[in-house]
Short mmCIF file of C-alpha atoms in Angstrom, two decimals:
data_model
loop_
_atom_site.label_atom_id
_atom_site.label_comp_id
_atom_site.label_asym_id
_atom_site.label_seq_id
_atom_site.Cartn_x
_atom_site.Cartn_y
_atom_site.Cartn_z
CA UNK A 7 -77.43 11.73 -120.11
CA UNK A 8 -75.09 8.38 -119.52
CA UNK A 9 -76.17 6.85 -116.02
CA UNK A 10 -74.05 4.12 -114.91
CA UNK A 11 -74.44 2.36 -110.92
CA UNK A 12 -74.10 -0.59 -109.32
CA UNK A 13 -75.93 -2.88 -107.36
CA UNK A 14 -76.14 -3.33 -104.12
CA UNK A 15 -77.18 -6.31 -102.22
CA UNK A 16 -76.16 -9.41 -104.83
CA UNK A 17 -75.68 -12.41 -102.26
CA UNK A 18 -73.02 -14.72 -102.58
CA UNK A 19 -73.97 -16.87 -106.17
CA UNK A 20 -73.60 -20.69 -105.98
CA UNK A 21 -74.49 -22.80 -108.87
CA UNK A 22 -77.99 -23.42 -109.90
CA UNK A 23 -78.84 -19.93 -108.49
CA UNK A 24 -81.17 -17.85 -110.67
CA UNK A 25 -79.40 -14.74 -111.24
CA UNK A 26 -82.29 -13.02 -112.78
CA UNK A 27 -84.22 -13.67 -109.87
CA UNK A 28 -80.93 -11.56 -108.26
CA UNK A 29 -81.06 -9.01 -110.11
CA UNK A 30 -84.33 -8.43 -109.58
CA UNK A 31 -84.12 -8.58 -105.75
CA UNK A 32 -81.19 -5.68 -105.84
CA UNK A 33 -82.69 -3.66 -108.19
CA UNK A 34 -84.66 -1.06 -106.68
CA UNK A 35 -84.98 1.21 -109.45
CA UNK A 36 -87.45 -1.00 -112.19
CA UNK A 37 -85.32 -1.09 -115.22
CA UNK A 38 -86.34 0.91 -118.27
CA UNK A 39 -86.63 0.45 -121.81
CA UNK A 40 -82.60 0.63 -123.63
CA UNK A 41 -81.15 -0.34 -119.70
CA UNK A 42 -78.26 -2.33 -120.31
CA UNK A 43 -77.44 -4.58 -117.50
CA UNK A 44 -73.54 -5.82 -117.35
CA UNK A 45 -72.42 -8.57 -115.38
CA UNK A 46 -69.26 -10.16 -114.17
CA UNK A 47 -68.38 -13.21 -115.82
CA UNK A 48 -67.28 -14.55 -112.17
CA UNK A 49 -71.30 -14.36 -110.70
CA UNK A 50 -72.60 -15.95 -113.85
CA UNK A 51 -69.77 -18.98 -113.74
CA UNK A 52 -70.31 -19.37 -110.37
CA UNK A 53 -74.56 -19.92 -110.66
CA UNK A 54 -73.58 -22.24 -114.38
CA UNK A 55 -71.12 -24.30 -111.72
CA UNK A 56 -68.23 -23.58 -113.13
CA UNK A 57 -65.88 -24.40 -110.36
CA UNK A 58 -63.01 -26.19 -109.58
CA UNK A 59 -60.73 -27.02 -106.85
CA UNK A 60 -57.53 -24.81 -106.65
CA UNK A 61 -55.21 -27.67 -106.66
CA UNK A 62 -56.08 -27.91 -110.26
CA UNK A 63 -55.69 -24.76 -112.13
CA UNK A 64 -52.32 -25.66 -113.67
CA UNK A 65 -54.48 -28.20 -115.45
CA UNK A 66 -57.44 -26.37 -116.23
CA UNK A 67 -55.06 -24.12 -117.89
CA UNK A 68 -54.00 -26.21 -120.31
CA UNK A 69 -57.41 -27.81 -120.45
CA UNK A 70 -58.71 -24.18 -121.81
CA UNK A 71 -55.83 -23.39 -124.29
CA UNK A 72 -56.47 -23.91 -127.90
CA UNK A 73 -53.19 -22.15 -128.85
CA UNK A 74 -50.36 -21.21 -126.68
CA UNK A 75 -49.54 -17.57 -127.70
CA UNK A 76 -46.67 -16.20 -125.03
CA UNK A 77 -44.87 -18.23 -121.92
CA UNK A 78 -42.60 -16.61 -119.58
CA UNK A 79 -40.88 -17.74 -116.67
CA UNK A 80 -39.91 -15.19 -113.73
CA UNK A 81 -37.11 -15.10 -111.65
CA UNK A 82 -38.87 -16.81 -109.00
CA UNK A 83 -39.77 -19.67 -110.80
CA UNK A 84 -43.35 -18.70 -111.84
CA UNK A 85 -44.49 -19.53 -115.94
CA UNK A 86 -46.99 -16.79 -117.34
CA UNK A 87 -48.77 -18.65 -119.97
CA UNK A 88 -50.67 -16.26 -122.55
CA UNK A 89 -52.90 -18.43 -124.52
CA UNK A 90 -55.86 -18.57 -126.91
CA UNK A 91 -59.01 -20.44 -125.08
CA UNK A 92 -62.11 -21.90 -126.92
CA UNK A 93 -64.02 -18.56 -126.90
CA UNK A 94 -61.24 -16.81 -129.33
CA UNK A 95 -59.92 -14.94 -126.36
CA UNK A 96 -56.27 -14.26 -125.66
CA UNK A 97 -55.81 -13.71 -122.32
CA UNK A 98 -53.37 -14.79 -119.28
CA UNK A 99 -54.02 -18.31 -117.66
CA UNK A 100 -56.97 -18.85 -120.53
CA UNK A 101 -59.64 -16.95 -117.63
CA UNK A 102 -58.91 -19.21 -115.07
CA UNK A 103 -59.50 -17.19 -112.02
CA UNK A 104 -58.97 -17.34 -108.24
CA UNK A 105 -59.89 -13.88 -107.04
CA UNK A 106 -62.86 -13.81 -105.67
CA UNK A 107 -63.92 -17.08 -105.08
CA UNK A 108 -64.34 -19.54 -102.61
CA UNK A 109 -61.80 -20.93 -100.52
CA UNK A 110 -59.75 -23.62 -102.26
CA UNK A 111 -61.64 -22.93 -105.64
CA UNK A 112 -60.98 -21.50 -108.85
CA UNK A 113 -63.37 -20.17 -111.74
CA UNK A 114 -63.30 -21.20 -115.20
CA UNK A 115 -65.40 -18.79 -117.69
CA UNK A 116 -68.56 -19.52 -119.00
CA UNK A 117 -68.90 -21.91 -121.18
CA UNK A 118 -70.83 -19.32 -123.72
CA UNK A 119 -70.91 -16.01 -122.78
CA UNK A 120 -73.27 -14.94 -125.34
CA UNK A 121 -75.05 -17.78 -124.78
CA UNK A 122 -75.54 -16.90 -121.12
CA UNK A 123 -75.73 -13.28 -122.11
CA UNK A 124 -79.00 -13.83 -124.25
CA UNK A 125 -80.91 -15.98 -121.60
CA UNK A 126 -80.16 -13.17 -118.82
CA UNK A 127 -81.88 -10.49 -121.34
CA UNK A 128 -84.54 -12.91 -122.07
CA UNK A 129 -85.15 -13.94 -118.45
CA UNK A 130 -85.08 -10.11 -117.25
CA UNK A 131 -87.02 -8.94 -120.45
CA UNK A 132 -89.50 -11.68 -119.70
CA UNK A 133 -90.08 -10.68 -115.76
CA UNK A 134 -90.14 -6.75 -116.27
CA UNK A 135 -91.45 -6.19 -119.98
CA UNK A 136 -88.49 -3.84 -119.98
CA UNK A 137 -86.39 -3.70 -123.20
CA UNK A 138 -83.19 -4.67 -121.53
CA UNK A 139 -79.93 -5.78 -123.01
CA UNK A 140 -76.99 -7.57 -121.05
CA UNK A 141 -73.44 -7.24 -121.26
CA UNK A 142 -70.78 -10.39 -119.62
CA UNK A 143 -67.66 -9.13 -118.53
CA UNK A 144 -64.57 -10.11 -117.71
CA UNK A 145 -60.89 -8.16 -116.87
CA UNK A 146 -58.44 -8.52 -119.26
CA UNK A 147 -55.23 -7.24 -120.10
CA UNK A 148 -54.09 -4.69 -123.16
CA UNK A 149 -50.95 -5.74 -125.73
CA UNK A 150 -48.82 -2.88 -125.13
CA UNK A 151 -50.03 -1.42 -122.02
CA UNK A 152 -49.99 -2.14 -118.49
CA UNK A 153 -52.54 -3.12 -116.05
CA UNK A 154 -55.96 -4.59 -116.96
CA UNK A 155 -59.34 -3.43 -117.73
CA UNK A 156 -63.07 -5.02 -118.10
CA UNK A 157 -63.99 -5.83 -121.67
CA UNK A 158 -67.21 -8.20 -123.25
CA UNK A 159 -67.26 -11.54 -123.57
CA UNK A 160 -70.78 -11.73 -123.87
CA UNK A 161 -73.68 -9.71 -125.01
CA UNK A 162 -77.02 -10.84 -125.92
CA UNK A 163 -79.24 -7.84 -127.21
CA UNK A 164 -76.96 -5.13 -127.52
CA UNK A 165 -74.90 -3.61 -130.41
CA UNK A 166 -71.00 -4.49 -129.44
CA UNK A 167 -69.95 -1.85 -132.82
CA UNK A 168 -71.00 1.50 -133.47
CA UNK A 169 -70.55 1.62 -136.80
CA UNK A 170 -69.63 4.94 -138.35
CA UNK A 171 -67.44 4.26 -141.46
CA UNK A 172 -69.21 6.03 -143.79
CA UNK A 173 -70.24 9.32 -141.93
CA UNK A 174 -67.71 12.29 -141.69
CA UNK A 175 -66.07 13.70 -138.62
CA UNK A 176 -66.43 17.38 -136.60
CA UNK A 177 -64.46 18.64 -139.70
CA UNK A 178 -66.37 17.29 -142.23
CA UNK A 179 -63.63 14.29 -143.26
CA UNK A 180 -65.21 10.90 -143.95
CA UNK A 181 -64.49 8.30 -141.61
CA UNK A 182 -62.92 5.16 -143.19
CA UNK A 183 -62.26 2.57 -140.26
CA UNK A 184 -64.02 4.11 -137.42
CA UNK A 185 -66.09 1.71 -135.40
CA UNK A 186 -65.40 1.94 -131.51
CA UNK A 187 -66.04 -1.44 -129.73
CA UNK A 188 -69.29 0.45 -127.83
CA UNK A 189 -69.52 -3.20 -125.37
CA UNK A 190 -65.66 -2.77 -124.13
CA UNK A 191 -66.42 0.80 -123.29
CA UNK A 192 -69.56 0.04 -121.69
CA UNK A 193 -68.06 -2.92 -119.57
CA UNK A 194 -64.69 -0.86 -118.53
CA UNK A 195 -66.54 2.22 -117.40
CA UNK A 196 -68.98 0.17 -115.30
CA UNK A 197 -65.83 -1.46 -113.70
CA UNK A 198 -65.23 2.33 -112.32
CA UNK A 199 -68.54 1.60 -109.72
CA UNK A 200 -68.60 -1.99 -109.29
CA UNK A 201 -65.05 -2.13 -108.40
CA UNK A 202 -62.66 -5.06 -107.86
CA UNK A 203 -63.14 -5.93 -104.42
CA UNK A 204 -66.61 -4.29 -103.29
CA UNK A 205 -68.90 -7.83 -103.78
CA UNK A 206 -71.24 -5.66 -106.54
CA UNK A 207 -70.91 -8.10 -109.81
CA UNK A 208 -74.08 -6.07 -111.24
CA UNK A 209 -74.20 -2.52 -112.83
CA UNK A 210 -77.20 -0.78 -114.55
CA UNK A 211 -76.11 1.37 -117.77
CA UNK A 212 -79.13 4.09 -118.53
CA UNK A 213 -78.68 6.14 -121.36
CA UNK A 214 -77.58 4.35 -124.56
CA UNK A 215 -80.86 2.93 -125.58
CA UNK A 216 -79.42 3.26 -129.13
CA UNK A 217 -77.45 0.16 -128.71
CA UNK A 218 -79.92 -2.24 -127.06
CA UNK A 219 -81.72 -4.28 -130.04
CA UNK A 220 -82.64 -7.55 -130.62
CA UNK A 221 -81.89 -10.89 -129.07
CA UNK A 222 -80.26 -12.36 -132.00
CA UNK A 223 -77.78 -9.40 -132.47
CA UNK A 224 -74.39 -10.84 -133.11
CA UNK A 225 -72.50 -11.25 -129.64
CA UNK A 226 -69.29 -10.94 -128.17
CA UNK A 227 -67.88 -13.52 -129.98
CA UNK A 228 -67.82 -11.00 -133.02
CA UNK A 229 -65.42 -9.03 -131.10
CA UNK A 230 -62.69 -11.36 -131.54
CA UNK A 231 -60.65 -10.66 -134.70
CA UNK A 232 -60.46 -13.46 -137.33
CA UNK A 233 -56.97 -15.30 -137.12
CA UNK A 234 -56.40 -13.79 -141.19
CA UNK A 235 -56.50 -10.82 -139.72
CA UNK A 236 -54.54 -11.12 -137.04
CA UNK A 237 -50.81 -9.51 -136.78
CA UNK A 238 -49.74 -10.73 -133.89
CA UNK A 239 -50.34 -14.23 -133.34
CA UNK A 240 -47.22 -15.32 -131.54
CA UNK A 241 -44.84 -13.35 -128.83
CA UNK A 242 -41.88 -12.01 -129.79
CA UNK A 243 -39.86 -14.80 -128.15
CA UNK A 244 -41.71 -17.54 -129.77
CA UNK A 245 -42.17 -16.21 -133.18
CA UNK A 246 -38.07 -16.01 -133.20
CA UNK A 247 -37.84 -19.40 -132.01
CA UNK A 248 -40.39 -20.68 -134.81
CA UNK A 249 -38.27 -18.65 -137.53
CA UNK A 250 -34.77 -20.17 -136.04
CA UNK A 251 -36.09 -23.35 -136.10
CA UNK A 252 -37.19 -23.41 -139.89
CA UNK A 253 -34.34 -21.68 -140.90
CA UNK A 254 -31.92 -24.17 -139.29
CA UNK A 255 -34.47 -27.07 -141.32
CA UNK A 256 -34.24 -25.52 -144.45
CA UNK A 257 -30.19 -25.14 -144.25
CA UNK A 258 -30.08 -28.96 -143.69
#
C-alpha cells in the first residue's frame, strides 16, 4: 500500500539551518526502511543561502541561463524568458523564484540538487539507521500543457527510472520504450498533500521500498535528456527566426 503525508511543524528555514535536524523534529512517525523523503527545492535553497534581493532577479535570470530557449513579451509589457540553466533544466525564469520567500527576496535553486539530495539521505540515514532515500523538488511547467506540476531535480538514493523495456505488458506484448520517470511521479503526487501555500516543504512516501537503493545511484541530473536527443531545442518563434536568418545569408 502507497502512503504519502506531509509534515507538519517545519519552521521557517534560514541558511546554515540543519534540515535533517528538521526533519527529524516534525517527524513523529520514525521513518522506516524504503521511506522516501521529498523535499522542496525552496527549504533546501533557503538553509544552502541561496538568496537574493528581489531587486535583482532580472539579473539572476540571465546569470542562470546557459541557453535562451523561448522569450515572449505580453501585452502589458512583461518578457517570459524560457531558458536552459546550469542543471540541464528548461524551465521559466531559469528557477528563480519569489513565492514563498522572504520579503524583498528571491530564491535561486540549489546549486546541486543531487548533491544536496545525497547528503540529506546520508544525514537522515546516519541519525535513524533507517534506509531512507530523498527526493528535491521543484514545480515546473509541461511543453504542451497548461499549468505546472512538481518534478525531481534531485535524488540521492533512489531509482528516478523504472525500467521495464524488456518485460511484456497485461496482454503479453513486449515493452520496447517503457520506462516511467518513477521520481516525477513521486514528487507530483506528494505536491497533492504538501500543497502550494500550506508552509509543509516535507512529505514522507511509504510504500515503494523497491526504488530506494544506494547512495551513488545516478540522480536527477539523469533525468534531463541529452541535447542529441533533443527535438525541441528552440521555440517556434525563434527556430523561424534562426532559419530566416540563414536563409537570407546563404542568398547573399
Amino acid at each position: 500500500m502507497l502512503q504519502i503525508w506531509a509534515l507538519d511543524g517545519i519552521p521557517e528555514i534560514t541558511p546554515g539551518d540543519d534540515l535533517v535536524q528538521a526533519i527529524l523534529d516534525a517527524v513523529g512517525d520514525p521513518l522506516r526502511d524504503g521511506d522516501i523523503v521529498v523535499v522542496t527545492s525552496k527549504v533546501v535553497s533557503k538553509a544552502e543561502g541561496r538568496i537574493i534581493r528581489a531587486d535583482d532577479r532580472e539579473d539572476a535570470i540571465t546569470r542562470e541561463t546557459v541557453r535562451l530557449v523561448a522569450s515572449r513579451t505580453s501585452p502589458t509589457g512583461h518578457v517570459t524568458r524560457i531558458v536552459e540553466n546550469p542543471l540541464g533544466i528548461v524551465s521559466a525564469a531559469a528557477g528563480v523564484d519569489a513565492s514563498n520567500t522572504p520579503e524583498g527576496t528571491v530564491l535561486l535553486l540549489p546549486v546541486d540538487p543531487d548533491a544536496s539530495a545525497r547528503a540529506l539521505a546520508t544525514g537522515l540515514r546516519a541519525a535513524t539507521g533507517a534506509h531512507v532515500g530523498v527526493i528535491v523538488t521543484d514545480t515546473l511547467g509541461r511543453a504542451w500543457r497548461e499549468g505546472q506540476t512538481d518534478h525531481a531535480i534531485g535524488a540521492g538514493g533512489v531509482h528516478v527510472f523504472e525500467d521495464l523495456r524488456g518485460t511484456t505488458d497485461a496482454e503479453g506484448r513486449p515493452l520496447m520504450v517503457t520506462l516511467p520517470c518513477v521520481a516525477d511521479e513521486i514528487a507530483a503526487a506528494t505536491d497533492l498533500v504538501k500543497g502550494k501555500a500550506a508552509r509543509r516543504p516535507v512529505a514522507i512516501v511509504r510504500g515503494r521500498a523497491d526504488l530506494v537503493g544506494d547512495l551513488d545511484l545516478p540522480g536527477a541530473r539523469s533525468i534531463v535528456r541529452d541535447p542529441a536527443r533533443d527535438m525541441f531545442r528552440q521555440g517556434a518563434d525563434e527556430a523561424y527566426a534562426e532559419g530566416f536568418a540563414a536563409g537570407r545569408d546563404a542568398a547573399g
